[in-house]
Short mmCIF file of C-alpha atoms in Angstrom, two decimals:
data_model
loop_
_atom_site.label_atom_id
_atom_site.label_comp_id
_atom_site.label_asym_id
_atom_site.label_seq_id
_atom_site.Cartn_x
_atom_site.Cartn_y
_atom_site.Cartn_z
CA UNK O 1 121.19 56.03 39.79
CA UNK O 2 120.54 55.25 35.86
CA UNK O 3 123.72 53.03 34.76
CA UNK O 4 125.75 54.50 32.20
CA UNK O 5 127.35 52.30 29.10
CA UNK O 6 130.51 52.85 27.81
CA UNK O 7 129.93 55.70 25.86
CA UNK O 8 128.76 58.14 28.18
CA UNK O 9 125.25 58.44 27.85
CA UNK O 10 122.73 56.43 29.72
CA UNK O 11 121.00 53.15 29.29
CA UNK O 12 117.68 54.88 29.32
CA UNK O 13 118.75 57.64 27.01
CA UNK O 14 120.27 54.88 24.51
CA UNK O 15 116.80 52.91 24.81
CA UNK O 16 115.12 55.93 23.87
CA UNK O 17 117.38 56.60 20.66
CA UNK O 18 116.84 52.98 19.44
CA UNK O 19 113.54 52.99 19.64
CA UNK O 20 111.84 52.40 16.21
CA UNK O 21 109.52 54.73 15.10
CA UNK O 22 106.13 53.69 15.27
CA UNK O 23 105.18 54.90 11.47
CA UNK O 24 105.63 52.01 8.72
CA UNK O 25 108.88 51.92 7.09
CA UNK O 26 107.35 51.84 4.04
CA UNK O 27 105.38 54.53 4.10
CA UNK O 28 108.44 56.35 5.51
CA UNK O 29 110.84 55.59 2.36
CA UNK O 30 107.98 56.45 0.00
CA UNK O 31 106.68 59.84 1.56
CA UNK O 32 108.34 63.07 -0.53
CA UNK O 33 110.22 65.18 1.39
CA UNK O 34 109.93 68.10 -0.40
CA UNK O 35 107.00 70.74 -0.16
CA UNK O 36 106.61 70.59 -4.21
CA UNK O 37 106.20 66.52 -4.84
CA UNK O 38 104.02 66.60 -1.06
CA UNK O 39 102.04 69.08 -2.97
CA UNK O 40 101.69 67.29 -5.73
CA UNK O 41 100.98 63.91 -4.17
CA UNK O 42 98.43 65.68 -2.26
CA UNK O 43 96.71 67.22 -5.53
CA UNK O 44 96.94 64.12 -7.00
CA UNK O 45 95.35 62.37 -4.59
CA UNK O 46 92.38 65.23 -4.39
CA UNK O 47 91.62 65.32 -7.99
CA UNK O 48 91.29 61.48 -8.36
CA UNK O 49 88.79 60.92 -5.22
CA UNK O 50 86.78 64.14 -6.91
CA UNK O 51 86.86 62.46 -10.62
CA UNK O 52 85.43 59.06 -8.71
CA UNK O 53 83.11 60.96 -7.00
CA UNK O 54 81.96 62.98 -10.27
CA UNK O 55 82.28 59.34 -11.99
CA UNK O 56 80.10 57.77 -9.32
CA UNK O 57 77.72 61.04 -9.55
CA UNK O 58 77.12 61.23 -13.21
CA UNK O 59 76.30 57.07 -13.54
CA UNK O 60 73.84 57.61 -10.78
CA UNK O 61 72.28 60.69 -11.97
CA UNK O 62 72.74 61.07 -15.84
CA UNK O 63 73.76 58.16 -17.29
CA UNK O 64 70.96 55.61 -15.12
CA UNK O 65 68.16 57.96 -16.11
CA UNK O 66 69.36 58.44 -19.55
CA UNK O 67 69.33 54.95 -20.07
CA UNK O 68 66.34 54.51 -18.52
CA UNK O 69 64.70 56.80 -21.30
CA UNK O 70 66.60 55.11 -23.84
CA UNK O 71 64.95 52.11 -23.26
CA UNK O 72 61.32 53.84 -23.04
CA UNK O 73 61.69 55.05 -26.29
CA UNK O 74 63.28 51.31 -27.94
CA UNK O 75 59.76 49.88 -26.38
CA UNK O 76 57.84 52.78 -27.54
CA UNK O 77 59.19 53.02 -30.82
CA UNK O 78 58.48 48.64 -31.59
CA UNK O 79 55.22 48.99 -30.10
CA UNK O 80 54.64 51.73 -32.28
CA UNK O 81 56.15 50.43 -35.98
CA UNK O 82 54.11 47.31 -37.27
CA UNK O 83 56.14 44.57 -38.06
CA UNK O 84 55.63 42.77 -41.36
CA UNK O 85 53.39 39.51 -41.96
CA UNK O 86 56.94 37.87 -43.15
CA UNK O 87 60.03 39.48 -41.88
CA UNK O 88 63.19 38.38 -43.79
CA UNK O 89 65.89 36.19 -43.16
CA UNK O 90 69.22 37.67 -41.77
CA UNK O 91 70.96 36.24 -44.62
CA UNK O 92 68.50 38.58 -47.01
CA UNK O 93 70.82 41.62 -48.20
CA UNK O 94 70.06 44.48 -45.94
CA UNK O 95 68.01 47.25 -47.58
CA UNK O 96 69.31 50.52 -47.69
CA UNK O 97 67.02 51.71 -44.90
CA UNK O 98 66.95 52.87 -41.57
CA UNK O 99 64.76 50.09 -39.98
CA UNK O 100 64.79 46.15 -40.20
CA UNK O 101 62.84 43.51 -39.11
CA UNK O 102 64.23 40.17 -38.83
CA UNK O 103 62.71 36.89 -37.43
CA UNK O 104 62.73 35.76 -33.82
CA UNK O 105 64.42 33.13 -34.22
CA UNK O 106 67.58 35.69 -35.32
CA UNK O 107 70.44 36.08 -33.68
CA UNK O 108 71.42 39.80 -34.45
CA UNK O 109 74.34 41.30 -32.44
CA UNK O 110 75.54 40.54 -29.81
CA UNK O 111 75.21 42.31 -25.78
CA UNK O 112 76.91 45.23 -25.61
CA UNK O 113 79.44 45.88 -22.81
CA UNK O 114 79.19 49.44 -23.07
CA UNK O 115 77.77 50.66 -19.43
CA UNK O 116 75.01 52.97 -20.82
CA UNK O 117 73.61 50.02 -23.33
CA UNK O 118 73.99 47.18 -20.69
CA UNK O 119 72.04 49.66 -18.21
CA UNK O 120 69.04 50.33 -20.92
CA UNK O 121 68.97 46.38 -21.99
CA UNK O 122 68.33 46.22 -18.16
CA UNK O 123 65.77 48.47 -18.20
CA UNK O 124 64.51 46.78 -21.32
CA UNK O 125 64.06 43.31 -19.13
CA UNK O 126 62.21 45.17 -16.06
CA UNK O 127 59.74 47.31 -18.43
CA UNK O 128 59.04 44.25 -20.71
CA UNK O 129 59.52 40.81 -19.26
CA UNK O 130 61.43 38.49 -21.65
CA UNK O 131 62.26 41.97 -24.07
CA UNK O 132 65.86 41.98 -25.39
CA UNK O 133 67.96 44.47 -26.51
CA UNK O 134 71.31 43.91 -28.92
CA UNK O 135 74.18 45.82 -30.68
CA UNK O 136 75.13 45.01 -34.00
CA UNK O 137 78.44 46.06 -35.56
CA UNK O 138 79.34 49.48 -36.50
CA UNK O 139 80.08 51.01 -39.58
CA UNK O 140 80.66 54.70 -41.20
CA UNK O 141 76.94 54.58 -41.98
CA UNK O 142 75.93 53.91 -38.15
CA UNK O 143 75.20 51.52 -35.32
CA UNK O 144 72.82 49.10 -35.66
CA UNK O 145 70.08 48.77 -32.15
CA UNK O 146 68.25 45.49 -31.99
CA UNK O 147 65.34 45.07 -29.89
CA UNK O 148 62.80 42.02 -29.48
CA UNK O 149 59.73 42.86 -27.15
CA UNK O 150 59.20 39.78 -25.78
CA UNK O 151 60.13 35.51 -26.28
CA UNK O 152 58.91 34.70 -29.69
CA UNK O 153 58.28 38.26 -31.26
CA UNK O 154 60.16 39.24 -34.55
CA UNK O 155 63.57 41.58 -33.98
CA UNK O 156 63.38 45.19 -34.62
CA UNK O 157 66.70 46.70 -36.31
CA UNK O 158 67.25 50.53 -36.35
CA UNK O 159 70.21 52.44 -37.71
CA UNK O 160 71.62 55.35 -35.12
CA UNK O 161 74.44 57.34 -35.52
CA UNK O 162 77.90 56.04 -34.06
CA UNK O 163 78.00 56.47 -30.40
CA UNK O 164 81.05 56.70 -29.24
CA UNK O 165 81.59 56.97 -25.31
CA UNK O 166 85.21 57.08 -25.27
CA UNK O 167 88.02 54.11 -24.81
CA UNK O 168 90.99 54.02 -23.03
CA UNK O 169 92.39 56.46 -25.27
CA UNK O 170 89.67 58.79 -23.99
CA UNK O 171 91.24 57.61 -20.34
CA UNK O 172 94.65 58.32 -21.10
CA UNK O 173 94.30 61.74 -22.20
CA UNK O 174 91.40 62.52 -19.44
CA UNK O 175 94.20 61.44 -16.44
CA UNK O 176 97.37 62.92 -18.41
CA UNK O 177 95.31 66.55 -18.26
CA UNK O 178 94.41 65.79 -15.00
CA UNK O 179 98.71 64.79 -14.28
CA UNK O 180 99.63 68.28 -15.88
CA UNK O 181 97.46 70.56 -14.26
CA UNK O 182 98.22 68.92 -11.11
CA UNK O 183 101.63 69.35 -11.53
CA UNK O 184 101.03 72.96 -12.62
CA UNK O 185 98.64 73.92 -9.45
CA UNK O 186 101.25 72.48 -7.36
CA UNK O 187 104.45 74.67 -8.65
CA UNK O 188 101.98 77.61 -8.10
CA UNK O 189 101.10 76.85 -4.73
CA UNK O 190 104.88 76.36 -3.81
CA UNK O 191 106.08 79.07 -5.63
CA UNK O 192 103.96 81.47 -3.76
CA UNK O 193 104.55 79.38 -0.44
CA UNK O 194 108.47 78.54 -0.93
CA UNK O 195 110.26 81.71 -2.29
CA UNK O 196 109.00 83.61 0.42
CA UNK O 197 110.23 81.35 3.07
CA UNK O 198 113.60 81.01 1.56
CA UNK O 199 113.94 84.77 1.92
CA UNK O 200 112.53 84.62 5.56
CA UNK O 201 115.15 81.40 5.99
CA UNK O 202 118.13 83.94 5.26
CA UNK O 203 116.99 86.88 7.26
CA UNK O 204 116.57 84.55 10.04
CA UNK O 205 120.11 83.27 9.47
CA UNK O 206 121.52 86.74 8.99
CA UNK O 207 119.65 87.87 12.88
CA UNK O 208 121.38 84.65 14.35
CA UNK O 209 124.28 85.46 13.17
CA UNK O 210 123.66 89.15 14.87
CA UNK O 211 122.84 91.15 11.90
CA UNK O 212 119.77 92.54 12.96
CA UNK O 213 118.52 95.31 10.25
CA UNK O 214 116.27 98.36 11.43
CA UNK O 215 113.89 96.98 8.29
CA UNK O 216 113.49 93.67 6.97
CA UNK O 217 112.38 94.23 2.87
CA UNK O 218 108.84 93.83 2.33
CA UNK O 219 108.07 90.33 1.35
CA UNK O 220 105.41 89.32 -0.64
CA UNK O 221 103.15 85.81 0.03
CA UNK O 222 100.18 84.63 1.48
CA UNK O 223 99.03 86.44 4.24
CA UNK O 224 100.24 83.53 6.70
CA UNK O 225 103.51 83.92 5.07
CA UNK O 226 103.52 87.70 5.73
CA UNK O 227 101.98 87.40 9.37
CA UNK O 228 105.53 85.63 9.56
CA UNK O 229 107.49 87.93 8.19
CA UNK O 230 106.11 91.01 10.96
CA UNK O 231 107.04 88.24 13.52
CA UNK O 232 110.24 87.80 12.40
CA UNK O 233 110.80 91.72 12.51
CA UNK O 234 109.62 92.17 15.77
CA UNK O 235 111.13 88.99 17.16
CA UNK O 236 114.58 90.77 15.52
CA UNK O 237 113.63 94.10 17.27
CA UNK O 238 113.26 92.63 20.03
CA UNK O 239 116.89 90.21 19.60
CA UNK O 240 118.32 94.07 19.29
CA UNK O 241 116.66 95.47 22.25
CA UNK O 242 117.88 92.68 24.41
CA UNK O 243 121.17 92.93 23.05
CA UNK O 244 121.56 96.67 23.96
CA UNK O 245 119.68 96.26 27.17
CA UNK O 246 122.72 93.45 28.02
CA UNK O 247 125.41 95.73 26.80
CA UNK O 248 123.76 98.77 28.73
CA UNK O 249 123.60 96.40 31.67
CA UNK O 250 127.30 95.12 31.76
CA UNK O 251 128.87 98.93 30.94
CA UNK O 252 126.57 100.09 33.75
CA UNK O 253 127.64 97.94 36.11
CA UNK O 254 131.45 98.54 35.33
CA UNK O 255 131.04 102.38 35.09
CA UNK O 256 129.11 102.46 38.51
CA UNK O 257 131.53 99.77 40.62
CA UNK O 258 134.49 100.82 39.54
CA UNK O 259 134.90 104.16 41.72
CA UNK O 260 134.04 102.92 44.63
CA UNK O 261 135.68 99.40 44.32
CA UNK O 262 139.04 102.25 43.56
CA UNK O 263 138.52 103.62 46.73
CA UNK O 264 138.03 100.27 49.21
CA UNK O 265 141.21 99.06 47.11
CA UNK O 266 142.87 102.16 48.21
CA UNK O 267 142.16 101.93 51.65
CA UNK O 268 142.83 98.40 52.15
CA UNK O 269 146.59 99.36 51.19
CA UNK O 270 146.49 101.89 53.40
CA UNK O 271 148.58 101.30 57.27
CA UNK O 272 145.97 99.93 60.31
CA UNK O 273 145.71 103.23 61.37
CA UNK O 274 144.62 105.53 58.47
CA UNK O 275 142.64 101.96 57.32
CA UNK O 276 140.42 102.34 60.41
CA UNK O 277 139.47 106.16 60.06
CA UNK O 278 138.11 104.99 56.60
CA UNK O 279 135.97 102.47 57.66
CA UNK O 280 133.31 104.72 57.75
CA UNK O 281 133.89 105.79 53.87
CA UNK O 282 134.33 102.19 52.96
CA UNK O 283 130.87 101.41 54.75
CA UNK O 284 129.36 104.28 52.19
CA UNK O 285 131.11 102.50 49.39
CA UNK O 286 129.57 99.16 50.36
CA UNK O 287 126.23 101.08 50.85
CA UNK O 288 126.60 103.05 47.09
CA UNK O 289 127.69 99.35 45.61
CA UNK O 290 124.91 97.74 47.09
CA UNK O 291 122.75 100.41 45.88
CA UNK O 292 123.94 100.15 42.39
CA UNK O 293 123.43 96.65 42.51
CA UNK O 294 119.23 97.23 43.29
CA UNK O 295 119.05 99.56 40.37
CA UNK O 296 120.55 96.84 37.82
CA UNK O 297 118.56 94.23 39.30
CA UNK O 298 115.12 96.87 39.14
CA UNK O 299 116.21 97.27 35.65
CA UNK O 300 116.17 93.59 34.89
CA UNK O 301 112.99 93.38 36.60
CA UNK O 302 110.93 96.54 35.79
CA UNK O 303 108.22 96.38 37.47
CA UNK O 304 106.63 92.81 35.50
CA UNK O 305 105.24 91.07 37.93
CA UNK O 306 103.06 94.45 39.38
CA UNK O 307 99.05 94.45 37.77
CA UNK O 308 98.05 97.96 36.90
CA UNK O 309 95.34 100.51 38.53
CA UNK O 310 93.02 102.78 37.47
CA UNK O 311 93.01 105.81 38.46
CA UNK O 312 92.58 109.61 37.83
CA UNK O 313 96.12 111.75 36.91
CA UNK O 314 95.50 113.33 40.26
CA UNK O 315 95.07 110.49 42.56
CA UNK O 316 98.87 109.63 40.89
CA UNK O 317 100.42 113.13 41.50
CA UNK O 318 99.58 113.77 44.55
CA UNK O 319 101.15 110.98 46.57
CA UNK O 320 104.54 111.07 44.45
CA UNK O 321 104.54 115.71 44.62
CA UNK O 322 104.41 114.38 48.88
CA UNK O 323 107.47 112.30 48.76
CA UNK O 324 109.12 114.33 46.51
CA UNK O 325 108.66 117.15 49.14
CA UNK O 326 109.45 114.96 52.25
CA UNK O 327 111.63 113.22 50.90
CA UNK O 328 114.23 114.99 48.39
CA UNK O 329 113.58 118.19 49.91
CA UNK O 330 112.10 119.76 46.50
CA UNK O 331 110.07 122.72 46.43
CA UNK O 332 107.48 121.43 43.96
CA UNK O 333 104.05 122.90 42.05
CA UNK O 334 101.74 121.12 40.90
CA UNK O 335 99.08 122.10 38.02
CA UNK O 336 96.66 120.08 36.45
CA UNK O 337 93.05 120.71 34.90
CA UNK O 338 90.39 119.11 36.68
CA UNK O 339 88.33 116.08 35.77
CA UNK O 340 90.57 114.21 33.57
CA UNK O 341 90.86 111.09 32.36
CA UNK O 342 91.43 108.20 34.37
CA UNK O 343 94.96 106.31 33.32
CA UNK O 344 95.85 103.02 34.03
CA UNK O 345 99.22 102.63 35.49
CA UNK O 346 101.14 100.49 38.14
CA UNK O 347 101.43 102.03 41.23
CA UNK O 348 105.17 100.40 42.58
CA UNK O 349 106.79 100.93 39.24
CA UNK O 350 105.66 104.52 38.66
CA UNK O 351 106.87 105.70 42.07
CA UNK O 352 110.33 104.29 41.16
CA UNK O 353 110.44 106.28 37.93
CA UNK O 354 109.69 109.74 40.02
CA UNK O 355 111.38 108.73 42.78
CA UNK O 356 114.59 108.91 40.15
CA UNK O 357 113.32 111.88 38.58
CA UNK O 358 113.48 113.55 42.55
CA UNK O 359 116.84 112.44 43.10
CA UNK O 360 118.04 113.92 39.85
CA UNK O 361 115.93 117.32 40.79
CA UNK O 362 117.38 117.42 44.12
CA UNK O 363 121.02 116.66 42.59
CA UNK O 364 121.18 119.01 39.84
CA UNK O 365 117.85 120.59 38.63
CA UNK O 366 117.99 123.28 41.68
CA UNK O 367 115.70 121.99 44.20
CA UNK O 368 112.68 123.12 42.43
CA UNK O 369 110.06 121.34 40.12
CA UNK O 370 106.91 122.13 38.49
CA UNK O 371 104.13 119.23 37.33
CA UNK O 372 101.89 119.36 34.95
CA UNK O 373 98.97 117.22 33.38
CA UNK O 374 96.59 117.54 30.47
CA UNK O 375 95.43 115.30 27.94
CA UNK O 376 96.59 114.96 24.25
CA UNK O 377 94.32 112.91 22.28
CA UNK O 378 94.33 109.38 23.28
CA UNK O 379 97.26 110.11 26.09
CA UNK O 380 97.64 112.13 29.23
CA UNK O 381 100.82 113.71 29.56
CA UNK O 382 102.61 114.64 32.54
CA UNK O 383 105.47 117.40 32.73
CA UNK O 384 108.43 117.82 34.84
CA UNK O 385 110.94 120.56 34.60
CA UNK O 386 113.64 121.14 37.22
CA UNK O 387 115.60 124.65 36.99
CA UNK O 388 118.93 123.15 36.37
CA UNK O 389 121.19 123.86 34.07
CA UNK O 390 120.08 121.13 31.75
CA UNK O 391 121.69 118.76 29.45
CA UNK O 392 123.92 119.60 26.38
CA UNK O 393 121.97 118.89 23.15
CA UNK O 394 124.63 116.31 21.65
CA UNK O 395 123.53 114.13 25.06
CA UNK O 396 119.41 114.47 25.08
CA UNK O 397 118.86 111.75 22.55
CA UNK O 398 121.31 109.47 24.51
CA UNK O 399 119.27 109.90 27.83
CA UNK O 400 118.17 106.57 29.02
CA UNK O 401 119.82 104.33 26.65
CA UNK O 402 123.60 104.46 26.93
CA UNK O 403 126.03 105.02 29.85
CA UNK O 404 126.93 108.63 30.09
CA UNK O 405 129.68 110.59 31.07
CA UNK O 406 128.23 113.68 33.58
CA UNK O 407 127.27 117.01 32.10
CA UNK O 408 125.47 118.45 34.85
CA UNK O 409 128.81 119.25 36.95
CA UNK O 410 128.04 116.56 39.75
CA UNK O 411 130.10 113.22 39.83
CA UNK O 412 127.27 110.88 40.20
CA UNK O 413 125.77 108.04 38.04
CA UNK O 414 125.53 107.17 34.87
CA UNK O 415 121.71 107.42 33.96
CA UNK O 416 121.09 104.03 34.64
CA UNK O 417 117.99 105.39 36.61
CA UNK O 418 116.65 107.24 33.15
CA UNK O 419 116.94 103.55 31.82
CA UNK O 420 114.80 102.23 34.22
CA UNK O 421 112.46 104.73 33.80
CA UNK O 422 112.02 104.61 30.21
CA UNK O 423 111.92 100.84 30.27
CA UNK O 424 108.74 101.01 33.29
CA UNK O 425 107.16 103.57 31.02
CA UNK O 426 107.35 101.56 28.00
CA UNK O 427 106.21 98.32 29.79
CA UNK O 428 102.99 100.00 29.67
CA UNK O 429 102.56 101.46 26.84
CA UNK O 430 103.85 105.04 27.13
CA UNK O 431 106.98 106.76 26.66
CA UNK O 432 109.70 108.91 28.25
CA UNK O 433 111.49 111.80 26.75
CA UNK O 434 113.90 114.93 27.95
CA UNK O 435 114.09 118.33 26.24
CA UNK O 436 115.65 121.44 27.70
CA UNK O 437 112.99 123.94 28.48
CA UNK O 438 112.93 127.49 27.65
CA UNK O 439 114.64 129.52 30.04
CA UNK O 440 116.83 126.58 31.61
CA UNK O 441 116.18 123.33 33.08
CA UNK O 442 115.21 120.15 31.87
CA UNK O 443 111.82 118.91 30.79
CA UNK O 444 110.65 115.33 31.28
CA UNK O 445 107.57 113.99 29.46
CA UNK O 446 105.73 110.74 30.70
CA UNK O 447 102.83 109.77 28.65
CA UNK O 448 100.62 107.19 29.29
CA UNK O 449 97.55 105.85 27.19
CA UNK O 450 94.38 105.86 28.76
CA UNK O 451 92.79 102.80 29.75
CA UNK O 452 95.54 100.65 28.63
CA UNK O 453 95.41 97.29 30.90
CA UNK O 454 99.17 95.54 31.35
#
């Protein structure tokens, strides 16, 4: 056996609860808990590894070429100008021109650290061996470009416009824009994710709680969110079903025992002698108890675990019109159309739901039933009417789903058998109903879909 410690629990149990979870601390502490700042850390996160790779994608294929061109141009454009026999000294005053020509020997401007210069001076060096290109200092009138084609040729000087390729200023704003719609995209996202699940969250607490609503209100979202929502309804449908099914099940079972448990009670207080002439009646007591007791536990059970046939409406009649007949002692006709449809149905569970039908047509329908079949739509529908004296209108809607008191003028059962029946029939996708037909009698309706597989 696994030792216990002093509180209660055991030593493996306790090893299990201290045992340190395998994620870093760190990473634990720092992680948001909430959907919005998870949604925004994840946002965050996107839109900086696509602005590197847009950063990484315009260097490689605009800036890099542009610069390349750039320094075509410089080369093409000193090749092109002729310097002068003398060019003047960089301490001459600079005329009021665009272009300037200084000596070699000159030291104009310096190497600029600006990405898309540095990668034309490059490009400069590799298309002209020993060529050199230099920034001078800006001014409202322009930026000065210096370029020397080669060791010991004179310095070209030509005025541009300013260039301006943005600072950290540009940087600042560029990632604050990015910060604010991020934080914008992310209050939509969990705006449209979040208020619908907080209305979910307090239906779901009101059907724990066992308020279950007929209709939850329509709730708007993502269709994930709404996929959710019809779960949630039929998961609180179903919550209500099972909760009527149990009450159905523990008033049935106290309706139906409680006569016959009266009368064994009785005759156990009754002298030796009387007590032994009623064996016999206790022995049908025991056998009616023990019966009840099958009819709960077929109602629990329904007829699950059975796989379905397929077969025509015919091949299903005609076996279940013979026991009727040999069985219940019915006088019964039978009419259906020829050739229709084949149905799906299981074989076990459907001869329990006629089987109770019989019993109540022997009991109080007046020995006689008629059965019917045709086909309506996607459905064939079978019909059978008893000549009985039927059931009171107040009581037709309660067939099947509550314990009844008995209308037909027989002191027998509750309709725990009409349960059954409707929950077999349902099980595969049809339904039972009960009218009174014209004339007297009561009708019973089974559909079933065709070629429904269960």
């Amino acid at each position: 056996m696994r030792p216990k410690t002093a509180g209660g629990g055991s030593a493996g149990s306790r090893r299990e609860q201290s045992r340190p979870d395998s994620r870093p601390r760190l990473f634990r502490d720092k992680w948001p808990r909430t959907t919005l700042w998870r949604t925004v850390l994840l946002l965050a996160l996107l839109f900086l590894v696509s602005q590197g790779m847009v950063f990484v994608l315009y260097h490689r294929y605009v800036l890099d070429p542009a610069a390349r061109r750039f320094a075509e141009f410089l080369l093409q454009s000193y090749r092109a100008i002729p310097a002068p026999a003398t060019p003047p000294k960089p301490s001459a005053a600079p005329p009021p021109a665009t272009l300037r020509w200084l000596a070699s020997d000159a030291s104009p401007g310096t190497a600029s650290g600006n990405y898309f210069f540095a990668q034309s001076a490059r490009a400069i060096a590799r298309l002209a061996p020993g060529a050199t290109l230099r920034m001078g200092s800006g001014s409202p009138a322009g930026t000065w470009v210096w370029i020397r084609g080669g060791a010991g040729r004179p310095w070209l000087g030509m005025r541009v416009s300013p260039i301006n390729f943005g600072g950290s200023t540009f940087l600042l704003i560029r990632l604050m824009i990015i910060a604010l719609f991020t934080f914008l995209g992310a209050i939509l996202i969990v705006r449209q994710i979040n208020l619908p699940l907080l209305r979910l969250a307090e239906h779901a607490r009101s059907i724990g709680r066992g308020e279950v609503p007929e209709t939850l209100p329509s709730i708007s979202g993502p269709a994930e969110v709404q996929e959710l929502e019809q779960a949630i309804q039929r998961m609180a449908r179903d919550l209500h079903t099972l909760h009527e099914e149990r009450a159905i099940l523990l008033t049935g079972i106290s309706h139906e025992l409680r006569t016959p448990l009266s009368r064994l009670l009785l005759a156990l207080h009754l002298p030796d002698g009387p007590l032994l002439e009623q064996k016999e009646a206790m022995q049908v007591d025991v056998t009616e108890m023990d019966e009840i007791l099958d009819k709960f536990l077929a109602l629990v059970r329904s007829g699950q675990e059975e796989k379905s046939i397929v077969s025509s409406p015919e091949a299903l009649l005609a076996p279940m019109a013979e026991i009727g007949r040999e069985r219940y002692g019915l006088e019964i006709g039978m009419a259906t159309p020829p050739a229709l449809p084949r149905v799906a149905y299981r074989p076990m569970a459907m001869e329990r739901v006629f089987r109770n039908l019989f019993d109540n047509a022997a009991r109080y329908g007046g020995g006689r039933l008629e059965i019917t079949a045709h086909q309506e739509a996607a459905e064939i529908v079978f019909r059978l009417r008893d000549f009985g004296p039927g059931v009171p209108s107040a009581y037709l809607s309660l067939l099947g789903n509550t314990p009844l008191p008995n209308q037909r003028g027989v002191t027998h059962g509750s309709g725990i058998g009409l349960r059954i029946g409707q929950r077999i029939i349902a099980l595969q996708g049809g339904s039972l109903r009960f009218a009174n037909a014209q004339g007297g009698g009561l009708e019973v309706e089974i559909r079933l879909p065709l070629g429904t597989w269960r």
